[in-house]
Amino acid sequence: MRLLTFLLFFISFACGAQSAITGIVKDSKTGEILPFPTIYQQNGKSVIGDVDGKFVLDHPQMHEIFTVDYVGYTERSFKITPGRIFYSVALEPTAGQLQEIVIGSENPAIEIIRKAIRGKIINDPQQKLNSFSYNTYERLIVTANPDSIAGALDSIYEYEKAARIFKRIDSTEYKFKKLIEKRHIYQTEKVSEFLFNKKQGLKENVLATRMAGFKQPLYEFIGLKLQSYSVYTDKIDILETKYAGPLASDALKEYHYKILDTVTIDGRNTYMLYFTPKDKNKKKKLDGIVYLDMQNYGVAKTIFRVKNVIDVTSTHFFSYEKEKGIWFPDRKTLKIVKGNNKQDIKILGETIKFDAEGTGKRKRDTEPTDLIYVYSEAGNFDKKFDIPVTIRRAGVAIDIKKEAINRPEDYWNNFRPDTLDTRSLTTYTAMDSIVAKENWEQIIIKGKRIINGYYPAGPIDIDLQKIIKYNNYEGFRPGLGFVTNNKFAETFRLSGYGAYGTKDGVFKYGMGGAVRVGNFSNSWIGFNYADDITEIASTSFATDKKAFKIYDPRLLNLLTFYNHQTYMGYIETKILPKTESRWQLERSRIDPKFGYTYIPENTPYTLFYLTLATVSVQWNPFSDFMQTPTGRIESEKRYPKFTFQYTQSLGGLLDSDFSFSKFDARAEYEQKYLNGQKTSALIQSGLALGDTPLTHLYSTSPNNLSKDGVLARINFASKNGFETMYFNEFFSSKYITGQLRHSFRKFTISGILKMAPALVTRAAWGSMDNKNDHIGASFNTLEKGYYESGVELNEILSIAGISAFYRYGPYHLPQFEKNIAVKITFVLNLF
């Protein structure tokens, strides 16, 4: 979604018109589209059409003759005539030609693909070569072809009492043509060094990066995976989405293949094979062409096509390296144009209009965004094979050097294939001025901080989640919190907060400071003190990021807390690859606020002291990470993800009253689909051994009120809590929970009523050791297994929806209505 937002953002800048000489190729008898036709021009150049049979001839000469060819059909030639800009080409099938490429009863393309799949071990550079390195210059522009824009001043008329009245001049197209003639809408450049060895894999070192208008690039965009590095993988990446690869191990189950032609590339003969999905209803499939060497069946070129909200053509070019006997990536291009959609999209104040296929509506007039396109081209050079390659910092896939964002123009000219033309140079100058005038860079920086829960105010960031809270124990809790940012200091930070409970009448506060001791590892050593309250038996992982929530639904209904006065020292670091860890030692005074007494070994405690040593590790083994001058970013999130935490209570140390151990673990999985659906799963468990007070045991996140009647219990739904489980109903010293959620795509019911439904099911098992040691709290345990399932109807009215859950299984309650929970859902999608 972040990539679609970025692309539509730039597409929404300006107006467009139409292309130069275009055409479409069909079967004369059936009218079916002939995908990827070949068009030969008089100057010796050839053009390959797209999956829809469409082709474009840029800057053709008048009276020039072009020829349309397609295997199995009789070629046709056309003379370009003045004023004609579109050619519909109907080709006659030739049965004799079709029979010539059939060997026996099997399509010969199938055997060719089989050989290509078997031959990946000798043709895929990452399998055949022990190591390699190369540099890449990449440029991305958002632009339009000025020659395709008429640029006329249109007169706008209205009719009043049957009279045609002139109203105004429409200069939109005229202004846009003048703009595009001077500059592109947007552009970026990047120079990278790619290193590979079989032991450490592939890594990109960004040597230089530049985004028009921005002093500091948007690192999240640099980390986007627009295209795959390799075409041999089972999954092909295009715009952060994975598609089944045409050379995957099971590709023959997924695609149809057909030989279109034989073509010479780099002096070697290749098969030109067209592939298309067997199941057209499956979204994560490609259409395209793969060119395979006739001798070794290596890939010489590929064209991938995705047609959706945006139309994408991804092309990979290879050069034949004779010494190694291998086709090696030479360059790749990516072109993105607006596609078809049933609904227009409104983004950043602009409306992107689409032509929806199959709607039966009259085609609308040309809109400003129609012919703007995004084009990216990356060329490889300085290729070296089977040389010693040592990769530093292999734990990050992309490493952006600190000096990369401040390269002088002379540096860029050393890597550009050609010097920038006037339009490109003007783009940088114009965008620098526009971004500065509109203050975009600061708006984006501020927006990123707000998403993370902070509002920047000079050298400090105000903690938005501390401003106002509510729960049944404190009532309303107004407060104020802050943390210093880089404007205050880059290697030192201070933080603090204060809050007041209007119901309990007690002031809570906290303060702390930390020093950065490692830049690459983002390691900090810090100290905190807090005098506050915490929900009893709650499970929190010290490495969890602070997610920004306008409200926390579970906290609204909580009654049972304990006060803690805690001194804490900690180290947080990312020094281990693909991990984030926190090591902390804390000493706390614990005062339960719910009439609780703990009696281990017949000794009662209503107030106690704990000294806890905790190690928490977040491990994302399948994700890719990017190191930037400002820190490390998870550039490509992949699942599953794991979190582990070990806590040891050190009895006797600093007057700690109890000795116990806790082991906590969590595994998360998420699968997004191109059609907008998403499946997610969560497994979480905990084990407490030793003398553990109820305040530090487990309650598995209940979220239901102990009130009579379904309507009386309506409150806000939580993200991962048990909606039918009552607060303080179950406690455990060991437990495991699992939940599965499938979210369907959002659709319109009528008018402003929309819906994003989801199906959810949850389960929990647990037990309690030494249950009789806990006095003042009546509760059950989970030995028999707890189950609930429900449906969420999210975003019915903008961000608000409704959900309903039902409790079943061994802990099903005698009163039927007690097993039902109806909740209000609240979903805020900022992007």
PDB file of C-alpha atoms in Angstrom, residues 441-589:
ATOM      1  CA  GLU A 441      10.067  17.512   3.705  1.00  0.00           C
ATOM      2  CA  GLN A 442       9.117  18.758   7.176  1.00  0.00           C
ATOM      3  CA  ILE A 443       5.506  17.658   6.666  1.00  0.00           C
ATOM      4  CA  ILE A 444       6.659  14.127   5.812  1.00  0.00           C
ATOM      5  CA  ILE A 445       9.066  14.004   8.764  1.00  0.00           C
ATOM      6  CA  LYS A 446       6.337  15.241  11.082  1.00  0.00           C
ATOM      7  CA  GLY A 447       3.848  12.756   9.622  1.00  0.00           C
ATOM      8  CA  LYS A 448       6.213   9.823  10.206  1.00  0.00           C
ATOM      9  CA  ARG A 449       6.678  10.875  13.826  1.00  0.00           C
ATOM     10  CA  ILE A 450       2.917  11.239  14.372  1.00  0.00           C
ATOM     11  CA  ILE A 451       2.337   7.731  12.992  1.00  0.00           C
ATOM     12  CA  ASN A 452       4.773   6.497  15.641  1.00  0.00           C
ATOM     13  CA  GLY A 453       2.865   8.351  18.351  1.00  0.00           C
ATOM     14  CA  TYR A 454       4.858  11.566  18.730  1.00  0.00           C
ATOM     15  CA  TYR A 455       4.385  15.174  17.717  1.00  0.00           C
ATOM     16  CA  PRO A 456       7.683  16.980  17.020  1.00  0.00           C
ATOM     17  CA  ALA A 457       8.039  20.345  18.747  1.00  0.00           C
ATOM     18  CA  GLY A 458      11.562  21.633  18.218  1.00  0.00           C
ATOM     19  CA  PRO A 459      14.134  19.571  20.155  1.00  0.00           C
ATOM     20  CA  ILE A 460      11.485  17.385  21.827  1.00  0.00           C
ATOM     21  CA  ASP A 461       8.748  15.023  20.623  1.00  0.00           C
ATOM     22  CA  ILE A 462       5.502  15.137  22.571  1.00  0.00           C
ATOM     23  CA  ASP A 463       4.099  11.690  23.435  1.00  0.00           C
ATOM     24  CA  LEU A 464       0.555  11.712  22.014  1.00  0.00           C
ATOM     25  CA  GLN A 465      -0.525   8.632  23.965  1.00  0.00           C
ATOM     26  CA  LYS A 466       0.129  10.320  27.293  1.00  0.00           C
ATOM     27  CA  ILE A 467      -2.231  13.261  26.683  1.00  0.00           C
ATOM     28  CA  ILE A 468      -5.459  11.549  27.765  1.00  0.00           C
ATOM     29  CA  LYS A 469      -6.430   8.039  28.876  1.00  0.00           C
ATOM     30  CA  TYR A 470      -9.295   6.440  30.753  1.00  0.00           C
ATOM     31  CA  ASN A 471      -9.812   3.306  32.845  1.00  0.00           C
ATOM     32  CA  ASN A 472     -12.232   2.275  35.575  1.00  0.00           C
ATOM     33  CA  TYR A 473      -9.617   2.571  38.324  1.00  0.00           C
ATOM     34  CA  GLU A 474      -8.121   5.995  37.570  1.00  0.00           C
ATOM     35  CA  GLY A 475     -11.040   7.479  35.657  1.00  0.00           C
ATOM     36  CA  PHE A 476      -9.793  10.082  33.186  1.00  0.00           C
ATOM     37  CA  ARG A 477      -6.019  10.331  33.149  1.00  0.00           C
ATOM     38  CA  PRO A 478      -4.745  13.569  31.567  1.00  0.00           C
ATOM     39  CA  GLY A 479      -0.995  13.809  31.220  1.00  0.00           C
ATOM     40  CA  LEU A 480       1.989  14.986  29.241  1.00  0.00           C
ATOM     41  CA  GLY A 481       5.081  13.112  28.067  1.00  0.00           C
ATOM     42  CA  PHE A 482       8.125  13.862  25.940  1.00  0.00           C
ATOM     43  CA  VAL A 483      11.365  12.471  24.532  1.00  0.00           C
ATOM     44  CA  THR A 484      14.190  14.514  23.069  1.00  0.00           C
ATOM     45  CA  ASN A 485      15.047  14.092  19.374  1.00  0.00           C
ATOM     46  CA  ASN A 486      18.106  14.599  17.143  1.00  0.00           C
ATOM     47  CA  LYS A 487      17.735  18.366  17.296  1.00  0.00           C
ATOM     48  CA  PHE A 488      18.529  18.116  20.996  1.00  0.00           C
ATOM     49  CA  ALA A 489      21.329  15.548  20.618  1.00  0.00           C
ATOM     50  CA  GLU A 490      22.097  12.589  18.326  1.00  0.00           C
ATOM     51  CA  THR A 491      23.855  10.457  20.917  1.00  0.00           C
ATOM     52  CA  PHE A 492      21.907  11.348  24.052  1.00  0.00           C
ATOM     53  CA  ARG A 493      18.201  11.426  24.886  1.00  0.00           C
ATOM     54  CA  LEU A 494      16.019  12.386  27.828  1.00  0.00           C
ATOM     55  CA  SER A 495      12.413  11.408  28.447  1.00  0.00           C
ATOM     56  CA  GLY A 496       9.729  12.003  31.005  1.00  0.00           C
ATOM     57  CA  TYR A 497       6.001  12.078  31.660  1.00  0.00           C
ATOM     58  CA  GLY A 498       3.434  12.979  34.263  1.00  0.00           C
ATOM     59  CA  ALA A 499      -0.257  12.026  34.603  1.00  0.00           C
ATOM     60  CA  TYR A 500      -3.076  12.414  37.110  1.00  0.00           C
ATOM     61  CA  GLY A 501      -5.960  10.020  37.807  1.00  0.00           C
ATOM     62  CA  THR A 502      -9.174  11.958  38.362  1.00  0.00           C
ATOM     63  CA  LYS A 503     -10.827   8.976  40.114  1.00  0.00           C
ATOM     64  CA  ASP A 504      -8.013   7.669  42.340  1.00  0.00           C
ATOM     65  CA  GLY A 505      -6.594  11.167  42.885  1.00  0.00           C
ATOM     66  CA  VAL A 506      -2.950  10.054  42.506  1.00  0.00           C
ATOM     67  CA  PHE A 507      -0.192  11.640  40.395  1.00  0.00           C
ATOM     68  CA  LYS A 508       1.983   9.253  38.359  1.00  0.00           C
ATOM     69  CA  TYR A 509       5.256  10.092  36.694  1.00  0.00           C
ATOM     70  CA  GLY A 510       8.391   8.724  35.067  1.00  0.00           C
ATOM     71  CA  MET A 511      11.752   9.984  33.801  1.00  0.00           C
ATOM     72  CA  GLY A 512      14.820   8.601  32.097  1.00  0.00           C
ATOM     73  CA  GLY A 513      17.889   9.123  29.956  1.00  0.00           C
ATOM     74  CA  ALA A 514      20.055   7.100  27.575  1.00  0.00           C
ATOM     75  CA  VAL A 515      23.364   7.339  25.726  1.00  0.00           C
ATOM     76  CA  ARG A 516      24.016   5.801  22.300  1.00  0.00           C
ATOM     77  CA  VAL A 517      27.133   3.623  22.347  1.00  0.00           C
ATOM     78  CA  GLY A 518      26.884   2.046  18.885  1.00  0.00           C
ATOM     79  CA  ASN A 519      25.775   3.696  15.648  1.00  0.00           C
ATOM     80  CA  PHE A 520      25.478   0.711  13.270  1.00  0.00           C
ATOM     81  CA  SER A 521      23.972  -1.512  15.972  1.00  0.00           C
ATOM     82  CA  ASN A 522      21.853   1.379  17.321  1.00  0.00           C
ATOM     83  CA  SER A 523      22.906   0.392  20.845  1.00  0.00           C
ATOM     84  CA  TRP A 524      21.811   2.493  23.831  1.00  0.00           C
ATOM     85  CA  ILE A 525      22.528   2.306  27.537  1.00  0.00           C
ATOM     86  CA  GLY A 526      19.856   3.930  29.658  1.00  0.00           C
ATOM     87  CA  PHE A 527      18.190   4.382  33.031  1.00  0.00           C
ATOM     88  CA  ASN A 528      14.514   4.918  33.950  1.00  0.00           C
ATOM     89  CA  TYR A 529      12.474   5.562  37.053  1.00  0.00           C
ATOM     90  CA  ALA A 530       8.673   5.284  37.216  1.00  0.00           C
ATOM     91  CA  ASP A 531       5.974   5.546  39.854  1.00  0.00           C
ATOM     92  CA  ASP A 532       2.870   4.301  38.052  1.00  0.00           C
ATOM     93  CA  ILE A 533       0.271   1.539  37.824  1.00  0.00           C
ATOM     94  CA  THR A 534       0.161  -1.560  35.574  1.00  0.00           C
ATOM     95  CA  GLU A 535      -2.566  -4.087  34.750  1.00  0.00           C
ATOM     96  CA  ILE A 536      -2.162  -7.270  36.760  1.00  0.00           C
ATOM     97  CA  ALA A 537      -1.045 -10.482  35.008  1.00  0.00           C
ATOM     98  CA  SER A 538      -0.405  -8.623  31.749  1.00  0.00           C
ATOM     99  CA  THR A 539       2.160  -9.943  29.288  1.00  0.00           C
ATOM    100  CA  SER A 540       4.438  -7.446  27.583  1.00  0.00           C
ATOM    101  CA  PHE A 541       7.616  -7.989  25.618  1.00  0.00           C
ATOM    102  CA  ALA A 542      10.331  -5.436  26.293  1.00  0.00           C
ATOM    103  CA  THR A 543      11.257  -5.256  22.577  1.00  0.00           C
ATOM    104  CA  ASP A 544       7.737  -4.410  21.395  1.00  0.00           C
ATOM    105  CA  LYS A 545       7.560  -1.189  19.442  1.00  0.00           C
ATOM    106  CA  LYS A 546       5.299   1.468  20.855  1.00  0.00           C
ATOM    107  CA  ALA A 547       2.362   1.325  18.461  1.00  0.00           C
ATOM    108  CA  PHE A 548       0.383   4.556  18.233  1.00  0.00           C
ATOM    109  CA  LYS A 549      -3.227   4.072  19.318  1.00  0.00           C
ATOM    110  CA  ILE A 550      -5.757   6.858  19.606  1.00  0.00           C
ATOM    111  CA  TYR A 551      -7.263   4.721  22.343  1.00  0.00           C
ATOM    112  CA  ASP A 552      -6.499   1.363  24.000  1.00  0.00           C
ATOM    113  CA  PRO A 553      -9.867  -0.422  24.178  1.00  0.00           C
ATOM    114  CA  ARG A 554      -8.933  -2.907  26.886  1.00  0.00           C
ATOM    115  CA  LEU A 555      -7.710  -0.215  29.276  1.00  0.00           C
ATOM    116  CA  LEU A 556     -11.128   1.453  29.231  1.00  0.00           C
ATOM    117  CA  ASN A 557     -12.641  -1.378  31.286  1.00  0.00           C
ATOM    118  CA  LEU A 558      -9.809  -2.427  33.583  1.00  0.00           C
ATOM    119  CA  LEU A 559     -10.342  -2.470  37.362  1.00  0.00           C
ATOM    120  CA  THR A 560      -7.354  -4.380  38.764  1.00  0.00           C
ATOM    121  CA  PHE A 561      -3.916  -2.779  38.814  1.00  0.00           C
ATOM    122  CA  TYR A 562      -0.815  -2.742  40.935  1.00  0.00           C
ATOM    123  CA  ASN A 563       1.320   0.269  41.759  1.00  0.00           C
ATOM    124  CA  HIS A 564       5.027  -0.072  41.087  1.00  0.00           C
ATOM    125  CA  GLN A 565       7.932   2.168  41.954  1.00  0.00           C
ATOM    126  CA  THR A 566      10.632   0.946  39.597  1.00  0.00           C
ATOM    127  CA  TYR A 567      14.300   1.737  39.032  1.00  0.00           C
ATOM    128  CA  MET A 568      15.573   0.253  35.769  1.00  0.00           C
ATOM    129  CA  GLY A 569      18.876   0.088  33.908  1.00  0.00           C
ATOM    130  CA  TYR A 570      18.917  -1.315  30.374  1.00  0.00           C
ATOM    131  CA  ILE A 571      20.829  -1.946  27.168  1.00  0.00           C
ATOM    132  CA  GLU A 572      18.986  -2.110  23.845  1.00  0.00           C
ATOM    133  CA  THR A 573      20.792  -3.139  20.679  1.00  0.00           C
ATOM    134  CA  LYS A 574      20.467  -4.528  17.138  1.00  0.00           C
ATOM    135  CA  ILE A 575      23.989  -5.916  17.091  1.00  0.00           C
ATOM    136  CA  LEU A 576      22.862  -9.463  16.218  1.00  0.00           C
ATOM    137  CA  PRO A 577      21.706  -9.842  12.568  1.00  0.00           C
ATOM    138  CA  LYS A 578      17.947  -9.573  12.050  1.00  0.00           C
ATOM    139  CA  THR A 579      17.281  -9.120  15.745  1.00  0.00           C
ATOM    140  CA  GLU A 580      16.465  -6.425  18.238  1.00  0.00           C
ATOM    141  CA  SER A 581      17.173  -7.161  21.888  1.00  0.00           C
ATOM    142  CA  ARG A 582      16.781  -5.498  25.244  1.00  0.00           C
ATOM    143  CA  TRP A 583      18.669  -6.451  28.416  1.00  0.00           C
ATOM    144  CA  GLN A 584      17.409  -4.885  31.613  1.00  0.00           C
ATOM    145  CA  LEU A 585      17.719  -5.032  35.389  1.00  0.00           C
ATOM    146  CA  GLU A 586      14.962  -3.509  37.505  1.00  0.00           C
ATOM    147  CA  ARG A 587      14.102  -3.179  41.157  1.00  0.00           C
ATOM    148  CA  SER A 588      10.418  -2.562  42.018  1.00  0.00           C
ATOM    149  CA  ARG A 589       8.189  -1.965  45.001  1.00  0.00           C
TER     150      ARG A 589
END
